[in-house]
Coordinates of C-alpha atoms in Angstrom, one line a residue:
Chain A
M1 CA -53.3 76.3 45.0
S2 CA -52.0 76.8 48.5
L3 CA -53.2 77.7 52.0
T4 CA -52.8 81.3 53.1
E5 CA -52.5 82.5 56.7
N6 CA -56.3 82.7 57.1
N7 CA -56.7 79.0 56.0
T8 CA -58.3 80.1 52.7
V9 CA -57.3 78.5 49.5
E10 CA -55.3 80.7 47.2
Q11 CA -56.3 80.3 43.6
Y12 CA -53.5 80.4 41.0
K13 CA -54.1 82.0 37.7
C14 CA -52.7 80.9 34.3
P15 CA -49.9 83.4 33.4
N16 CA -50.9 83.0 29.7
C17 CA -54.7 83.3 29.7
G18 CA -55.7 84.3 33.3
A19 CA -58.0 81.2 33.8
A20 CA -57.8 79.1 37.0
I21 CA -54.9 76.7 36.9
T22 CA -54.7 73.3 38.7
F23 CA -52.0 70.9 39.9
K24 CA -51.3 67.9 37.6
A25 CA -49.9 64.9 39.5
G26 CA -48.3 63.3 36.4
T27 CA -45.9 66.1 35.7
Q28 CA -45.9 67.7 39.2
N29 CA -46.7 71.0 37.5
L30 CA -49.6 73.4 37.3
K31 CA -51.7 73.0 34.2
C32 CA -54.4 75.3 32.6
E33 CA -57.4 73.4 31.3
Y34 CA -58.3 76.2 28.9
C35 CA -55.1 76.9 27.0
D36 CA -53.0 73.8 27.9
C37 CA -50.3 75.9 29.4
E38 CA -48.1 74.0 31.9
V39 CA -46.0 75.9 34.4
D40 CA -43.6 74.8 37.1
I41 CA -45.0 75.7 40.6
E42 CA -41.8 77.4 41.8
V43 CA -41.7 79.6 38.7
L44 CA -45.4 80.6 39.1
E45 CA -44.9 81.4 42.8
Q46 CA -42.0 83.7 41.9
Y47 CA -44.1 85.2 39.0
N48 CA -47.0 86.0 41.4
Q49 CA -44.7 87.3 44.2
V50 CA -43.1 89.9 41.9
S51 CA -46.5 91.0 40.6
K52 CA -47.8 91.7 44.1
E53 CA -45.0 94.1 45.0
E54 CA -45.8 97.8 45.3
E55 CA -44.9 99.8 42.2
N56 CA -43.1 102.8 43.6
Q57 CA -41.9 104.0 47.0
V58 CA -40.6 107.5 47.5
S59 CA -38.7 108.4 50.6
W60 CA -37.9 112.1 50.5
S61 CA -39.3 114.3 53.2
D62 CA -39.9 118.0 52.5
Y63 CA -36.8 120.2 52.6
E64 CA -38.5 122.2 55.4
D65 CA -39.3 119.1 57.4
G66 CA -35.9 117.4 56.8
K67 CA -32.5 118.9 57.3
G68 CA -34.2 122.3 56.7
G69 CA -32.6 125.4 55.2
I70 CA -30.7 128.3 56.5
A71 CA -32.6 131.6 56.8
W72 CA -31.2 134.8 55.3
N73 CA -29.0 136.7 57.7
Q74 CA -29.5 140.4 58.4
E75 CA -26.7 141.5 56.2
E76 CA -27.9 139.5 53.2
S77 CA -31.5 140.8 53.6
E78 CA -30.2 144.4 53.5
D79 CA -28.2 143.6 50.3
I80 CA -31.1 142.1 48.4
K81 CA -34.1 143.9 46.9
K82 CA -37.3 142.0 46.2
Y83 CA -39.7 142.8 43.5
S84 CA -43.3 141.7 43.0
C85 CA -45.0 141.6 39.6
G86 CA -48.5 143.2 39.7
S87 CA -49.5 141.2 36.6
C88 CA -48.7 137.5 37.3
G89 CA -47.8 137.7 41.0
G90 CA -44.3 136.4 40.5
T91 CA -41.6 137.6 42.9
I92 CA -37.9 138.2 42.0
M93 CA -34.9 139.4 43.9
T94 CA -31.6 141.0 43.0
D95 CA -28.8 143.0 44.6
K96 CA -29.6 146.5 45.7
V97 CA -27.7 148.0 42.8
T98 CA -29.5 146.1 39.9
V99 CA -32.9 147.5 39.0
A100 CA -35.6 145.2 37.7
T101 CA -37.8 146.8 35.1
K102 CA -39.6 143.8 33.6
C103 CA -41.0 140.6 35.0
P104 CA -39.0 137.7 33.5
Y105 CA -42.0 135.4 33.6
C106 CA -44.8 137.4 31.9
D107 CA -42.8 140.3 30.4
S108 CA -44.9 142.8 32.3
T109 CA -43.5 146.2 33.4
V110 CA -45.7 146.5 36.4
I111 CA -43.3 145.5 39.2
S112 CA -42.6 147.1 42.6
S113 CA -40.0 146.6 45.2
S114 CA -40.7 145.1 48.7
E115 CA -38.9 143.7 51.7
M116 CA -37.0 140.4 51.8
G117 CA -37.8 137.8 54.4
G118 CA -39.4 134.5 55.1
E119 CA -37.6 132.3 52.7
Y120 CA -34.6 130.1 52.9
R121 CA -31.2 131.0 51.7
P122 CA -29.9 128.7 48.8
D123 CA -27.4 126.0 49.7
L124 CA -25.7 126.4 46.3
V125 CA -25.4 128.7 43.3
L126 CA -24.1 127.9 39.8
P127 CA -22.7 131.3 38.5
F128 CA -23.5 132.4 35.0
Q129 CA -20.8 131.2 32.5
V130 CA -22.5 132.4 29.3
S131 CA -22.6 136.2 28.7
K132 CA -25.6 138.1 27.5
E133 CA -23.8 138.6 24.1
E134 CA -23.4 134.8 23.8
A135 CA -27.0 134.3 24.8
I136 CA -28.1 136.6 21.9
A137 CA -25.8 134.8 19.5
G138 CA -27.3 131.5 20.7
L139 CA -30.8 132.8 19.8
S140 CA -29.6 133.9 16.3
K141 CA -28.1 130.5 15.8
Y142 CA -31.3 128.8 17.0
L143 CA -33.3 130.8 14.5
Q144 CA -31.1 129.8 11.6
G145 CA -32.5 127.3 9.1
K146 CA -36.0 127.4 10.5
K147 CA -38.0 127.4 7.2
L148 CA -41.4 128.1 8.8
L149 CA -40.3 131.1 10.9
P150 CA -42.3 134.3 10.1
D151 CA -40.0 136.9 8.5
A152 CA -41.2 139.6 11.0
F153 CA -40.1 137.5 13.9
A154 CA -36.7 136.6 12.4
S155 CA -35.8 140.3 11.7
R156 CA -36.5 141.6 15.3
N157 CA -33.7 142.8 17.6
Y158 CA -33.9 141.0 20.9
I159 CA -30.9 142.5 22.7
E160 CA -32.9 144.4 25.3
D161 CA -35.3 141.5 26.0
V162 CA -32.8 138.9 27.3
T163 CA -32.7 138.7 31.1
G164 CA -30.3 136.6 33.3
V165 CA -32.4 134.9 36.0
Y166 CA -31.3 132.6 38.8
V167 CA -34.1 130.1 38.8
P168 CA -34.8 128.2 42.1
F169 CA -34.3 124.4 41.8
W170 CA -34.6 121.6 44.3
L171 CA -31.7 119.1 43.9
F172 CA -32.6 115.5 44.8
D173 CA -30.1 112.8 45.9
S174 CA -31.2 109.2 46.2
K175 CA -30.2 105.6 46.1
V176 CA -32.6 103.7 43.8
D177 CA -33.3 100.0 44.1
G178 CA -35.2 98.7 41.0
R179 CA -36.8 95.3 40.4
I180 CA -38.1 94.9 36.9
S181 CA -39.9 91.8 35.5
Y182 CA -40.5 91.0 31.9
K183 CA -42.3 88.4 29.9
A184 CA -40.1 87.5 27.0
T185 CA -40.4 85.1 24.1
K186 CA -38.1 83.1 21.8
I187 CA -39.8 82.3 18.5
K188 CA -38.6 79.5 16.3
T189 CA -40.2 78.6 12.9
W190 CA -39.6 75.5 10.8
R191 CA -41.3 73.4 8.1
M192 CA -42.1 69.7 8.2
G193 CA -44.1 68.0 5.5
D194 CA -47.1 70.1 4.5
F195 CA -47.0 72.1 7.7
Q196 CA -45.2 75.2 9.0
Y197 CA -44.6 75.1 12.8
T198 CA -44.0 78.1 15.1
R199 CA -42.8 77.4 18.6
T200 CA -43.0 80.2 21.1
D201 CA -41.1 79.8 24.4
F202 CA -42.2 82.1 27.2
Y203 CA -39.7 83.2 29.8
M204 CA -40.0 85.1 33.0
I205 CA -37.1 87.6 33.3
N206 CA -36.2 89.3 36.5
R207 CA -33.6 92.1 37.0
R208 CA -32.7 93.9 40.1
G209 CA -30.3 96.8 40.1
K210 CA -29.1 99.6 42.3
A211 CA -27.8 103.0 41.4
S212 CA -27.1 106.3 43.1
F213 CA -28.4 109.6 41.7
V214 CA -27.0 113.0 42.7
N215 CA -28.5 116.5 42.3
V216 CA -31.4 115.6 40.0
P217 CA -32.9 119.1 39.5
A218 CA -36.6 120.1 39.7
D219 CA -37.7 123.6 39.1
G220 CA -39.1 125.2 42.3
S221 CA -40.8 128.1 40.6
S222 CA -44.5 128.0 39.8
K223 CA -44.0 130.8 37.2
M224 CA -41.4 128.9 35.2
D225 CA -42.6 126.2 32.8
D226 CA -41.3 122.8 34.1
T227 CA -40.8 121.3 30.7
L228 CA -38.9 124.4 29.5
M229 CA -36.6 124.0 32.5
E230 CA -36.1 120.3 32.0
S231 CA -35.2 121.0 28.3
I232 CA -32.2 123.1 29.2
E233 CA -30.6 120.3 31.3
P234 CA -28.1 119.0 32.2
F235 CA -26.2 121.2 34.7
D236 CA -22.7 120.6 35.8
Y237 CA -22.6 121.0 39.6
T238 CA -18.8 120.7 39.9
K239 CA -18.9 124.5 39.1
G240 CA -21.2 125.1 42.0
V241 CA -20.3 127.5 44.8
D242 CA -21.7 128.5 48.2
F243 CA -24.3 131.2 47.8
N244 CA -23.2 134.8 48.1
T245 CA -25.3 137.9 47.3
A246 CA -22.5 139.1 45.0
Y247 CA -23.5 136.6 42.4
L248 CA -26.9 138.4 42.0
S249 CA -25.2 141.5 40.7
G250 CA -26.6 142.3 37.2
Y251 CA -29.0 139.3 37.4
L252 CA -32.5 138.6 38.8
A253 CA -33.3 135.7 41.1
Q254 CA -36.4 134.0 42.5
N255 CA -37.1 132.3 45.7
Y256 CA -38.9 129.0 45.4
D257 CA -42.7 128.9 45.7
V258 CA -43.2 125.2 45.0
K259 CA -42.3 122.9 47.9
S260 CA -39.8 120.1 47.4
G261 CA -42.4 117.5 48.4
E262 CA -44.6 118.4 45.5
L263 CA -41.8 117.5 43.0
A264 CA -40.7 114.2 44.6
N265 CA -42.9 112.0 42.5
R266 CA -41.6 113.5 39.2
I267 CA -38.0 113.0 40.3
S268 CA -38.8 109.4 41.4
E269 CA -40.4 108.8 38.0
R270 CA -37.2 110.1 36.2
M271 CA -34.9 108.0 38.3
G272 CA -37.2 105.0 37.8
N273 CA -37.2 105.4 34.1
S274 CA -33.4 105.5 34.1
M275 CA -33.3 102.3 36.2
V276 CA -35.7 100.6 33.7
S277 CA -33.4 101.6 30.8
L278 CA -30.3 100.3 32.5
C279 CA -32.1 97.0 33.3
D280 CA -33.6 96.8 29.8
A281 CA -30.1 96.9 28.3
T282 CA -29.2 93.7 30.1
V283 CA -32.0 91.6 28.6
H284 CA -30.7 90.1 25.3
G285 CA -31.5 87.2 23.0
Y286 CA -35.3 87.3 22.9
S287 CA -37.7 87.8 20.0
T288 CA -40.0 90.0 22.1
K289 CA -40.0 91.4 25.6
T290 CA -42.8 93.1 27.6
M291 CA -42.3 94.7 31.0
T292 CA -44.8 93.1 33.3
H293 CA -43.9 94.7 36.6
K294 CA -41.6 97.3 38.1
N295 CA -40.8 98.2 41.7
I296 CA -38.7 101.3 42.3
V297 CA -37.7 102.1 45.8
N298 CA -35.9 105.4 46.6
S299 CA -33.9 105.5 49.8
E300 CA -31.4 107.7 51.7
G301 CA -33.1 110.7 50.0
D302 CA -31.6 114.1 50.4
I303 CA -32.6 117.5 49.1
S304 CA -30.7 120.7 48.5
Y305 CA -31.8 124.1 47.4
A306 CA -30.0 125.8 44.5
L307 CA -30.1 128.8 42.2
L308 CA -29.3 127.8 38.6
P309 CA -28.4 130.3 35.9
V310 CA -30.9 130.7 33.0
W311 CA -31.1 133.3 30.3
I312 CA -34.8 134.1 29.6
L313 CA -36.2 135.8 26.6
N314 CA -39.8 136.8 26.5
T315 CA -41.3 138.2 23.3
K316 CA -44.7 138.8 22.0
Y317 CA -45.7 137.9 18.4
N318 CA -49.3 138.3 17.2
D319 CA -50.4 139.0 20.8
Q320 CA -49.0 135.6 22.0
L321 CA -46.1 135.4 24.5
Y322 CA -43.2 133.2 23.5
T323 CA -40.7 132.3 26.2
F324 CA -37.2 131.0 25.3
A325 CA -34.6 129.8 27.8
M326 CA -30.9 129.2 27.6
N327 CA -28.8 127.2 30.1
G328 CA -26.5 130.0 31.6
Q329 CA -23.8 127.4 32.1
S330 CA -23.8 125.2 28.9
G331 CA -25.5 127.6 26.4
K332 CA -28.2 125.1 25.4
F333 CA -31.0 127.1 23.9
V334 CA -34.7 125.9 23.8
G335 CA -38.0 127.4 23.0
E336 CA -41.1 127.1 20.8
L337 CA -41.1 129.3 17.7
P338 CA -44.2 130.7 15.9
I339 CA -45.1 129.1 12.6
D340 CA -45.9 131.0 9.5
K341 CA -48.9 129.0 8.1
T342 CA -48.5 130.4 4.6
K343 CA -45.0 129.1 4.5
A344 CA -46.2 125.7 5.8
V345 CA -48.7 125.4 3.0
K346 CA -46.1 126.5 0.5
Y347 CA -43.5 123.9 1.6
F348 CA -46.1 121.2 1.7
M349 CA -47.3 121.9 -1.8
K350 CA -43.7 122.3 -3.1
S351 CA -42.6 118.9 -1.7
F352 CA -45.9 117.3 -2.9
V353 CA -45.4 118.5 -6.5
M354 CA -41.7 117.5 -6.5
S355 CA -42.5 114.0 -5.2
L356 CA -45.3 113.6 -7.6
A357 CA -43.1 114.6 -10.6
S358 CA -40.2 112.4 -9.4
C359 CA -42.5 109.3 -8.9
S360 CA -44.2 109.9 -12.3
V361 CA -40.9 110.0 -14.1
V362 CA -39.7 106.8 -12.3
Y363 CA -43.0 105.1 -13.2
A364 CA -42.7 106.1 -16.8
I365 CA -39.2 104.8 -17.1
V366 CA -40.0 101.5 -15.3
S367 CA -43.2 100.9 -17.3
Q368 CA -41.0 101.1 -20.5
F369 CA -39.2 98.0 -19.6
M370 CA -42.3 96.0 -18.4
Chain B
M1 CA -56.6 96.6 -18.3
Y2 CA -53.9 99.2 -19.2
W3 CA -56.0 102.1 -17.9
D4 CA -56.9 100.1 -14.8
D5 CA -53.2 99.6 -14.0
L6 CA -52.4 103.2 -14.8
G7 CA -55.2 104.5 -12.5
K8 CA -53.9 102.3 -9.6
A9 CA -50.3 103.5 -10.2
M10 CA -51.4 107.2 -10.2
L11 CA -53.4 106.7 -7.1
F12 CA -50.4 105.1 -5.4
I13 CA -48.1 107.9 -6.6
I14 CA -50.5 110.6 -5.3
V15 CA -50.9 108.9 -1.9
F16 CA -47.1 108.3 -1.6
S17 CA -46.5 111.9 -2.5
L18 CA -48.9 113.1 0.1
V19 CA -47.2 111.0 2.7
I20 CA -43.7 112.3 1.7
A21 CA -45.0 116.0 1.8
G22 CA -46.7 115.3 5.1
S23 CA -43.6 113.8 6.6
Y24 CA -41.5 116.7 5.4
L25 CA -43.9 119.3 6.9
Y26 CA -44.0 117.3 10.1
A27 CA -40.2 117.4 10.3
L28 CA -40.2 121.2 9.6
I29 CA -42.9 121.8 12.4
R30 CA -40.9 119.6 14.9
Q31 CA -37.8 121.7 14.2
M32 CA -39.7 124.8 15.5
N33 CA -40.0 123.4 19.0
N34 CA -37.2 121.8 21.0
V35 CA -38.9 121.9 24.4
R36 CA -39.1 118.3 25.5
Q37 CA -39.7 116.7 28.9
Q38 CA -36.7 114.6 30.2
R39 CA -37.4 110.9 30.3
G40 CA -34.8 109.8 32.8
A41 CA -32.0 111.2 35.0
T42 CA -29.0 109.2 33.7
E43 CA -26.9 112.3 33.4
Y44 CA -27.0 112.7 37.2
M45 CA -26.2 109.0 38.0
E46 CA -23.0 108.6 40.0
E47 CA -20.4 107.0 37.7
G48 CA -20.1 103.3 38.2
S49 CA -22.9 103.2 40.8
F50 CA -25.2 100.9 38.8
K51 CA -24.9 97.3 40.1
L52 CA -27.0 94.5 38.7
Q53 CA -27.9 92.5 41.8
E54 CA -30.2 89.9 40.4
K55 CA -30.3 88.4 36.9
S56 CA -32.6 85.5 36.2
D57 CA -34.1 84.2 33.0
R58 CA -36.5 81.3 33.7
F59 CA -38.4 79.3 31.2
M60 CA -42.2 79.3 31.9
Y61 CA -44.0 77.4 29.1
S62 CA -44.1 77.0 25.4
H63 CA -46.7 77.1 22.6
T64 CA -46.4 75.4 19.3
N65 CA -48.6 76.5 16.4
R66 CA -49.0 74.5 13.2
V67 CA -50.3 75.8 9.9
R68 CA -50.8 73.8 6.6
I69 CA -48.6 75.3 3.9
Q70 CA -50.7 76.7 1.1
T71 CA -50.5 74.7 -2.2
N72 CA -50.9 75.8 -5.8
N73 CA -54.5 74.4 -6.0
G74 CA -55.5 77.1 -3.6
S75 CA -56.4 75.0 -0.5
Q76 CA -55.8 76.9 2.7
G77 CA -54.2 75.6 5.8
K78 CA -55.9 75.4 9.2
P79 CA -54.1 76.6 12.2
G80 CA -53.7 74.4 15.2
G81 CA -51.8 74.8 18.4
R82 CA -50.7 73.1 21.5
R83 CA -49.0 74.2 24.6
H84 CA -46.7 72.4 27.0

């Protein structure tokens, strides 16, 4: 126990069972009367201090409130055509030569052109490096070997359905300071006389690490599925160039409609998870380890606005819309395919019968020798 | 006795085969969707920027548990423990 600033007595709790713990004069340690646990005062002070720290602190301000973006200039506004989808409300833009005929988000044909304006100009663009032909080949490769794929879906021709879209992303930079605490055990077992003994030593493990993250992307389009966009990562920003409307030729693009501030917690979570993994890898030699506390602080946060290349394929099957995406830089293809339930039952029964037959044969052979 | 053993063996084989078939089907279904949320952001970490600034492993307390070893006459051990 100790006196706090308000002259009230602070009650310590046993780190093992949570009961009140008291000072033992003989050993100069704190001892729990309930579970017999005995802890050094200094160790318990440190344990309590770490547990009280705040879990996460995020330090990014909104892109608009921070350094801010650069508005489109007059010439760029004249070069860009903006379309709005009458079905889902999504807005896309392209150069004045390219004609958008389908909404890349909902596959609707009800789109109309409108004036540019209001939004910020991207800081960076990653030009497409994968061609439309390569995107279609990537889809064919993805469909290969999928035993549960409906035959009607596999036999379709998707060439006209693939659209190159520059998706708006917020890129977050930050220095991350992480303090991770674990409770770990070393377990030793031995026999003596008629008894088996198990000794469990409990340790308090503390790790503190720092790391810098650059350009962690978060999708700034409400129409684009966030998980789908995370699935096509990573992007290589060394190929990034300053934005120029010429890059839009033949492709569609969207301005962001999700503010950067709304995505900061997700980015902080990802950076924090990486920090935990890095610290985890430095804890060795224990039988078990449990994370008891983590404190992740982001500092020197910076945000950029970028257009990243994505091939989008929307297709309907049995009245359900399936959206596939391909990283327009690396060619990584992702998406959820429909499942043929008849095929699923067939493969389940086939493997069940094969396993049943194999096990029965093995049992018959083994029982001969027993 | 023989039929009893055979019945148990068949039941085990059927359950085992169902588990195998279920696992195979699960693997086939999982193959149909590769959309996954990213857990971390390690790909975007600046190379060599991770620095471990604190590393402490401190002993807190220990607990010893004692169990009597079971003997052939079937007597069971009683567990007992102490902490220090």
